[in-house]
Amino acid sequence: MVKHIPPGRVATYKQVAAWAGYPGYARQVGYALFRLSTQETTIPWHRVVNSQGRISHSPLRHGSDQIQQQMLNKEGIPISPQTPVIDLTTYGWDPQTLLDEWTILAPNQTP
DNA sequence: AATTTGACCATAA
DNA sequence: GTTATGGCCAAAT
């Protein structure tokens, strides 16, 4: 599911769990992403944030939370210690919303 | 078998 | 804005 999140957008742990068919399993999504290396390239782990629109910080992450901020900045998402919260109505991604946009932009097509 | 541990969440103060 | 609390759930103690 994380692979489907487009650049410049973010999704929440809760959303990813629900989309994967496991509503209520937000924590497990976090544990799964924790296993990934910060060098990971095929899975955009940095596009997953908590339900407040903030990066989940933890000393156990060994700085991967800071790296997450840098990568999000590189994709045009303004987040910093001064602006710690991402506006999910602007940058949040919802597959249903994407479908709606798609049918508006390209009617008579099947996604 | 019971307790602890978290990249979580909703609510309350 | 913030912290605290109780709930959640699987895996590891």
PDB file of C-alpha atoms (C1' of nucleotides) in Angstrom:
ATOM      1  CA  MET A   1       0.000   0.000   0.000  1.00  0.00           C
ATOM      2  CA  VAL A   2       2.815   2.405   0.866  1.00  0.00           C
ATOM      3  CA  LYS A   3       4.208   1.999  -2.625  1.00  0.00           C
ATOM      4  CA  HIS A   4       1.034   3.592  -4.006  1.00  0.00           C
ATOM      5  CA  ILE A   5       1.463   6.870  -2.116  1.00  0.00           C
ATOM      6  CA  PRO A   6       2.548   9.430  -4.744  1.00  0.00           C
ATOM      7  CA  PRO A   7       5.466  11.837  -4.242  1.00  0.00           C
ATOM      8  CA  GLY A   8       4.526  15.039  -2.468  1.00  0.00           C
ATOM      9  CA  ARG A   9       1.663  13.380  -0.598  1.00  0.00           C
ATOM     10  CA  VAL A  10       1.456  11.535   2.708  1.00  0.00           C
ATOM     11  CA  ALA A  11      -0.775   8.920   4.324  1.00  0.00           C
ATOM     12  CA  THR A  12      -1.286   7.943   7.953  1.00  0.00           C
ATOM     13  CA  TYR A  13      -0.444   4.648   9.669  1.00  0.00           C
ATOM     14  CA  LYS A  14      -4.134   4.170  10.339  1.00  0.00           C
ATOM     15  CA  GLN A  15      -5.030   4.608   6.665  1.00  0.00           C
ATOM     16  CA  VAL A  16      -2.373   2.213   5.427  1.00  0.00           C
ATOM     17  CA  ALA A  17      -3.555  -0.444   7.873  1.00  0.00           C
ATOM     18  CA  ALA A  18      -7.188  -0.034   6.846  1.00  0.00           C
ATOM     19  CA  TRP A  19      -6.395  -0.086   3.128  1.00  0.00           C
ATOM     20  CA  ALA A  20      -4.413  -3.258   3.600  1.00  0.00           C
ATOM     21  CA  GLY A  21      -7.463  -4.877   5.147  1.00  0.00           C
ATOM     22  CA  TYR A  22      -6.366  -4.547   8.770  1.00  0.00           C
ATOM     23  CA  PRO A  23      -8.348  -1.712  10.367  1.00  0.00           C
ATOM     24  CA  GLY A  24      -7.093  -0.988  13.877  1.00  0.00           C
ATOM     25  CA  TYR A  25      -3.581  -2.216  13.177  1.00  0.00           C
ATOM     26  CA  ALA A  26      -1.837   1.158  12.890  1.00  0.00           C
ATOM     27  CA  ARG A  27       0.879   0.179  15.356  1.00  0.00           C
ATOM     28  CA  GLN A  28       1.812  -2.854  13.330  1.00  0.00           C
ATOM     29  CA  VAL A  29       2.319  -0.634  10.280  1.00  0.00           C
ATOM     30  CA  GLY A  30       4.774   1.390  12.310  1.00  0.00           C
ATOM     31  CA  TYR A  31       6.625  -1.746  13.395  1.00  0.00           C
ATOM     32  CA  ALA A  32       6.843  -2.967   9.807  1.00  0.00           C
ATOM     33  CA  LEU A  33       8.292   0.334   8.578  1.00  0.00           C
ATOM     34  CA  PHE A  34      10.713   0.370  11.506  1.00  0.00           C
ATOM     35  CA  ARG A  35      12.250  -2.802  10.087  1.00  0.00           C
ATOM     36  CA  LEU A  36      13.136  -1.048   6.830  1.00  0.00           C
ATOM     37  CA  SER A  37      16.539   0.455   6.200  1.00  0.00           C
ATOM     38  CA  THR A  38      16.762   4.206   5.719  1.00  0.00           C
ATOM     39  CA  GLN A  39      18.442   3.301   2.420  1.00  0.00           C
ATOM     40  CA  GLU A  40      15.225   1.663   1.243  1.00  0.00           C
ATOM     41  CA  THR A  41      14.318   2.844  -2.245  1.00  0.00           C
ATOM     42  CA  THR A  42      11.422   0.669  -3.428  1.00  0.00           C
ATOM     43  CA  ILE A  43       9.129   1.572  -0.513  1.00  0.00           C
ATOM     44  CA  PRO A  44       8.521   5.278   0.208  1.00  0.00           C
ATOM     45  CA  TRP A  45       8.373   4.757   3.963  1.00  0.00           C
ATOM     46  CA  HIS A  46       8.886   8.456   4.584  1.00  0.00           C
ATOM     47  CA  ARG A  47       5.392   9.259   3.226  1.00  0.00           C
ATOM     48  CA  VAL A  48       3.702   7.704   6.245  1.00  0.00           C
ATOM     49  CA  VAL A  49       3.003   9.963   9.228  1.00  0.00           C
ATOM     50  CA  ASN A  50       0.739   9.827  12.259  1.00  0.00           C
ATOM     51  CA  SER A  51      -2.873  10.905  12.340  1.00  0.00           C
ATOM     52  CA  GLN A  52      -1.950  14.387  13.534  1.00  0.00           C
ATOM     53  CA  GLY A  53       0.085  14.940  10.401  1.00  0.00           C
ATOM     54  CA  ARG A  54       3.340  14.818  12.343  1.00  0.00           C
ATOM     55  CA  ILE A  55       6.457  12.703  12.016  1.00  0.00           C
ATOM     56  CA  SER A  56       6.582  10.107  14.775  1.00  0.00           C
ATOM     57  CA  HIS A  57       9.799  10.738  16.654  1.00  0.00           C
ATOM     58  CA  SER A  58      11.617   8.193  18.787  1.00  0.00           C
ATOM     59  CA  PRO A  59      15.171   7.815  20.022  1.00  0.00           C
ATOM     60  CA  LEU A  60      15.011   4.211  18.810  1.00  0.00           C
ATOM     61  CA  ARG A  61      14.848   5.483  15.230  1.00  0.00           C
ATOM     62  CA  HIS A  62      18.486   6.582  15.350  1.00  0.00           C
ATOM     63  CA  GLY A  63      17.788   9.713  13.313  1.00  0.00           C
ATOM     64  CA  SER A  64      15.623   8.151  10.640  1.00  0.00           C
ATOM     65  CA  ASP A  65      12.946  10.608  11.744  1.00  0.00           C
ATOM     66  CA  GLN A  66      15.235  13.495  10.805  1.00  0.00           C
ATOM     67  CA  ILE A  67      15.960  11.837   7.483  1.00  0.00           C
ATOM     68  CA  GLN A  68      12.212  11.492   6.969  1.00  0.00           C
ATOM     69  CA  GLN A  69      11.805  15.249   7.343  1.00  0.00           C
ATOM     70  CA  GLN A  70      14.553  15.943   4.815  1.00  0.00           C
ATOM     71  CA  MET A  71      13.043  13.568   2.266  1.00  0.00           C
ATOM     72  CA  LEU A  72       9.597  15.112   2.671  1.00  0.00           C
ATOM     73  CA  ASN A  73      11.098  18.586   2.258  1.00  0.00           C
ATOM     74  CA  LYS A  74      12.762  17.401  -0.941  1.00  0.00           C
ATOM     75  CA  GLU A  75       9.291  16.447  -2.242  1.00  0.00           C
ATOM     76  CA  GLY A  76       7.947  19.901  -1.503  1.00  0.00           C
ATOM     77  CA  ILE A  77       6.247  19.237   1.813  1.00  0.00           C
ATOM     78  CA  PRO A  78       6.967  22.017   4.294  1.00  0.00           C
ATOM     79  CA  ILE A  79       7.714  20.465   7.663  1.00  0.00           C
ATOM     80  CA  SER A  80      10.300  21.574  10.186  1.00  0.00           C
ATOM     81  CA  PRO A  81      10.768  21.999  13.911  1.00  0.00           C
ATOM     82  CA  GLN A  82       9.092  25.400  13.440  1.00  0.00           C
ATOM     83  CA  THR A  83       6.263  23.933  11.327  1.00  0.00           C
ATOM     84  CA  PRO A  84       5.969  20.399  12.735  1.00  0.00           C
ATOM     85  CA  VAL A  85       2.544  19.538  11.349  1.00  0.00           C
ATOM     86  CA  ILE A  86       1.581  18.643   7.791  1.00  0.00           C
ATOM     87  CA  ASP A  87      -1.852  19.820   6.644  1.00  0.00           C
ATOM     88  CA  LEU A  88      -3.472  16.528   5.697  1.00  0.00           C
ATOM     89  CA  THR A  89      -6.293  18.220   3.780  1.00  0.00           C
ATOM     90  CA  THR A  90      -3.616  19.577   1.441  1.00  0.00           C
ATOM     91  CA  TYR A  91      -0.944  16.875   1.403  1.00  0.00           C
ATOM     92  CA  GLY A  92      -2.853  13.860   2.673  1.00  0.00           C
ATOM     93  CA  TRP A  93      -3.495  11.123   0.130  1.00  0.00           C
ATOM     94  CA  ASP A  94      -6.676   9.109  -0.089  1.00  0.00           C
ATOM     95  CA  PRO A  95      -7.084   6.547  -2.880  1.00  0.00           C
ATOM     96  CA  GLN A  96     -10.802   7.348  -3.153  1.00  0.00           C
ATOM     97  CA  THR A  97     -10.005  11.027  -3.658  1.00  0.00           C
ATOM     98  CA  LEU A  98      -7.503  10.057  -6.315  1.00  0.00           C
ATOM     99  CA  LEU A  99     -10.153   7.977  -8.085  1.00  0.00           C
ATOM    100  CA  ASP A 100     -12.570  10.902  -8.031  1.00  0.00           C
ATOM    101  CA  GLU A 101      -9.976  13.249  -9.520  1.00  0.00           C
ATOM    102  CA  TRP A 102      -9.181  10.663 -12.136  1.00  0.00           C
ATOM    103  CA  THR A 103     -12.770  10.234 -13.283  1.00  0.00           C
ATOM    104  CA  ILE A 104     -13.167  14.007 -13.463  1.00  0.00           C
ATOM    105  CA  LEU A 105     -10.003  14.501 -15.492  1.00  0.00           C
ATOM    106  CA  ALA A 106     -10.547  11.486 -17.705  1.00  0.00           C
ATOM    107  CA  PRO A 107     -14.249  10.590 -17.929  1.00  0.00           C
ATOM    108  CA  ASN A 108     -15.332   7.476 -19.817  1.00  0.00           C
ATOM    109  CA  GLN A 109     -12.108   5.790 -18.800  1.00  0.00           C
ATOM    110  CA  THR A 110     -11.703   2.861 -16.475  1.00  0.00           C
ATOM    111  CA  PRO A 111      -8.959   3.377 -13.903  1.00  0.00           C
TER     112      PRO A 111
ATOM    113  C1'  DA B   1       0.625 -17.587  31.469  1.00  0.00           C
ATOM    114  C1'  DA B   2       1.508 -12.793  32.619  1.00  0.00           C
ATOM    115  C1'  DT B   3       3.931  -8.589  31.625  1.00  0.00           C
ATOM    116  C1'  DT B   4       6.297  -5.336  28.775  1.00  0.00           C
ATOM    117  C1'  DT B   5       7.025  -2.863  24.736  1.00  0.00           C
ATOM    118  C1'  DG B   6       6.268   0.300  21.087  1.00  0.00           C
ATOM    119  C1'  DA B   7       7.433   4.813  13.635  1.00  0.00           C
ATOM    120  C1'  DC B   8      -0.377   4.379  16.928  1.00  0.00           C
ATOM    121  C1'  DC B   9      -4.989   6.780  18.133  1.00  0.00           C
ATOM    122  C1'  DA B  10      -8.824   9.484  20.429  1.00  0.00           C
ATOM    123  C1'  DT B  11      -9.979  12.163  24.040  1.00  0.00           C
ATOM    124  C1'  DA B  12      -9.465  15.215  27.901  1.00  0.00           C
ATOM    125  C1'  DA B  13      -7.423  18.773  30.539  1.00  0.00           C
TER     126       DA B  13
ATOM    127  C1'  DG C   1      -0.295  24.826  21.290  1.00  0.00           C
ATOM    128  C1'  DT C   2       0.927  20.887  24.954  1.00  0.00           C
ATOM    129  C1'  DT C   3       1.025  16.489  28.054  1.00  0.00           C
ATOM    130  C1'  DA C   4      -1.546  12.483  30.169  1.00  0.00           C
ATOM    131  C1'  DT C   5      -4.387   8.517  29.967  1.00  0.00           C
ATOM    132  C1'  DG C   6      -6.652   4.561  28.409  1.00  0.00           C
ATOM    133  C1'  DG C   7      -7.343   1.755  24.538  1.00  0.00           C
ATOM    134  C1'  DC C   8      -5.435  -1.001  20.996  1.00  0.00           C
ATOM    135  C1'  DC C   9      -2.614  -5.311  19.124  1.00  0.00           C
ATOM    136  C1'  DA C  10       1.157  -8.606  18.096  1.00  0.00           C
ATOM    137  C1'  DA C  11       5.644 -10.017  19.357  1.00  0.00           C
ATOM    138  C1'  DA C  12       9.097 -10.483  22.595  1.00  0.00           C
ATOM    139  C1'  DT C  13      10.283 -11.137  27.304  1.00  0.00           C
TER     140       DT C  13
END
